Structures are given as structure tokens and as C-alpha cells.
PDB file of C-alpha atoms in Angstrom:
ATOM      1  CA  UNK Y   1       3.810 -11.932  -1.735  1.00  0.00           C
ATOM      2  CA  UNK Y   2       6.990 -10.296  -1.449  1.00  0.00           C
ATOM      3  CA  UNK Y   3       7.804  -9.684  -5.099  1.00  0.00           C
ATOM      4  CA  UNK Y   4       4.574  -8.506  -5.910  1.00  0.00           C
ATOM      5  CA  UNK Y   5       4.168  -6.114  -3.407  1.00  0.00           C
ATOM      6  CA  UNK Y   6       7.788  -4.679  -4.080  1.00  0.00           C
ATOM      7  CA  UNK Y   7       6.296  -4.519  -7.861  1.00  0.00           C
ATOM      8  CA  UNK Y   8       3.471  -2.460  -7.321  1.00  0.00           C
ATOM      9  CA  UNK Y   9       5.597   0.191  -5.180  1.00  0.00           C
ATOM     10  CA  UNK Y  10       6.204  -1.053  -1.596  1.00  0.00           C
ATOM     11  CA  UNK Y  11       9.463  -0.150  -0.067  1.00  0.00           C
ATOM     12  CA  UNK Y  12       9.261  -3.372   2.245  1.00  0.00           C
ATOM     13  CA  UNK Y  13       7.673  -6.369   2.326  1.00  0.00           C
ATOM     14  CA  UNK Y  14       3.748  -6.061   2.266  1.00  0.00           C
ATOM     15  CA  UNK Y  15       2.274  -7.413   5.193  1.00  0.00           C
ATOM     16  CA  UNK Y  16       4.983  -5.932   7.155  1.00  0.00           C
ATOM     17  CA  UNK Y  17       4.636  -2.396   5.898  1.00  0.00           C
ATOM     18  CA  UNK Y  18       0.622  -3.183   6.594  1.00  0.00           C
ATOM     19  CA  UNK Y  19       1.083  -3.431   9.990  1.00  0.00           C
ATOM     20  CA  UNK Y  20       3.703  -0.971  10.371  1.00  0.00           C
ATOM     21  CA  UNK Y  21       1.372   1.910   8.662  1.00  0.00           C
ATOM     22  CA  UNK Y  22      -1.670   0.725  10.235  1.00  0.00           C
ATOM     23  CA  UNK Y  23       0.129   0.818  13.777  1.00  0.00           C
ATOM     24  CA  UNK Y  24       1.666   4.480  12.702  1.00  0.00           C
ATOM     25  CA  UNK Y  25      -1.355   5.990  11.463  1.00  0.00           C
ATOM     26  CA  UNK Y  26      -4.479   5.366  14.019  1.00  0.00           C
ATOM     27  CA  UNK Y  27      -2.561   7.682  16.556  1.00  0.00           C
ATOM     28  CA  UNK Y  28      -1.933  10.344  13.977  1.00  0.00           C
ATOM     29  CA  UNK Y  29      -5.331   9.920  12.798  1.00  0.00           C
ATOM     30  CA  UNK Y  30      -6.621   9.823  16.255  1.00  0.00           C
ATOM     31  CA  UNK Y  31      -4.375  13.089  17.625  1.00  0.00           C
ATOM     32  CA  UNK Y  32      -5.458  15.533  14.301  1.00  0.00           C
ATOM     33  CA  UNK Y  33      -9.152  14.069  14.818  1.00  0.00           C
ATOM     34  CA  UNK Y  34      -9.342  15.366  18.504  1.00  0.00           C
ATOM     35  CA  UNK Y  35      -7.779  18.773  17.629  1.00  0.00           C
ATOM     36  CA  UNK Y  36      -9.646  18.865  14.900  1.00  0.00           C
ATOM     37  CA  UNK Y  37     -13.088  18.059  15.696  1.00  0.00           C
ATOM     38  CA  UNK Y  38     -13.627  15.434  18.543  1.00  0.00           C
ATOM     39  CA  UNK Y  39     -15.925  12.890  16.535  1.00  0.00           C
ATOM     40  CA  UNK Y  40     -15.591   9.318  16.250  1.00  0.00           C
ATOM     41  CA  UNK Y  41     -17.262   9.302  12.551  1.00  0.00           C
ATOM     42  CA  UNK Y  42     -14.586  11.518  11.237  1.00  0.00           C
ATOM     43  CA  UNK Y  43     -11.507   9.762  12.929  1.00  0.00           C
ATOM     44  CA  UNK Y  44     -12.930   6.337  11.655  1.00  0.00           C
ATOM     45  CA  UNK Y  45     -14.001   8.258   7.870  1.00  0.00           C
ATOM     46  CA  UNK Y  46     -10.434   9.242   7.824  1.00  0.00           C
ATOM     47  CA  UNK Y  47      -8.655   6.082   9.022  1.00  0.00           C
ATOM     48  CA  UNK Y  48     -10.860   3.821   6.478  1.00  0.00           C
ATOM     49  CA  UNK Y  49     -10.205   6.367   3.464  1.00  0.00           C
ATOM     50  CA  UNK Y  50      -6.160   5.942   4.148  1.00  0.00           C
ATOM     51  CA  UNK Y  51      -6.786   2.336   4.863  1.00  0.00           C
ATOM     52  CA  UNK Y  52      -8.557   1.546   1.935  1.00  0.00           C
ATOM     53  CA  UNK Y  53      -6.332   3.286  -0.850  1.00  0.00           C
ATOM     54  CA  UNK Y  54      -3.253   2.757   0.502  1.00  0.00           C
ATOM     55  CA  UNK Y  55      -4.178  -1.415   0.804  1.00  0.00           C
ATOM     56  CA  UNK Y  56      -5.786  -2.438  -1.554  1.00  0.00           C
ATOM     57  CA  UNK Y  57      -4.418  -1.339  -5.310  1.00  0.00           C
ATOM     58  CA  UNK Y  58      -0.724  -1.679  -3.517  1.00  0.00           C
ATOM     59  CA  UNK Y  59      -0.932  -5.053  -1.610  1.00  0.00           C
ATOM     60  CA  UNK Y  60      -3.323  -6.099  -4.639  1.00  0.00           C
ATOM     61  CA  UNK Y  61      -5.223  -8.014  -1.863  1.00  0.00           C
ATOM     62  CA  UNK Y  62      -1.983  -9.499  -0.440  1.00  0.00           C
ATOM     63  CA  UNK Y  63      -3.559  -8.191   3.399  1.00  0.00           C
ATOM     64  CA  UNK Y  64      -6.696  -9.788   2.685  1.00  0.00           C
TER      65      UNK Y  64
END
């Protein structure tokens, strides 16, 4: 796991940077959302578009 997710790019391990980003990036997600436009179906569209390219070519399914 570790030497293929440092391969494809990942400063740290991969499951450990998962985490990390997911735990850093609901509340930004959540904070622009609100000022933005308070809907849940564009916090969640924006949170699942992140979460989903910045998983899966990276971790190559190492999070899965």
C-alpha cells in the first residue's frame, strides 16, 4: 500500500492522507457551501466530486 501510493503521487502514506483530506475538507466544503448557497445537494455534489478524483486514480483503490 505504501509504495504504491507514494508511486502514483502521495506525499504520505495513503490511507493516512485519506483520512487526513477527508477530515480537512468536509468543513471547508461545508463553510464555502453555506456562504455560498445553503443547499445540501451542492455541499454533498462538491464533497463527492473532490472525493472521487482525488481517491480513486491516486490510492488506485488502496481506500476501497
Amino acid at each position: 500500500m505504501a509504495p504504491r501510493a507514494r508511486g502514483c503521487g502521495w506525499p504520505k502514506s495513503g490511507p493516512s492522507v485519506v483520512v487526513e483530506h477527508d477530515a480537512w475538507w468536509m468543513p471547508c466544503a461545508s463553510r464555502t457551501s453555506c456562504l455560498r448557497d445553503p443547499g445540501e445537494a451542492s455541499r454533498t455534489q462538491v464533497v463527492v466530486r473532490v472525493d472521487a478524483t482525488d481517491r480513486d486514480p491516486r490510492s488506485g483503490g488502496a481506500t476501497r
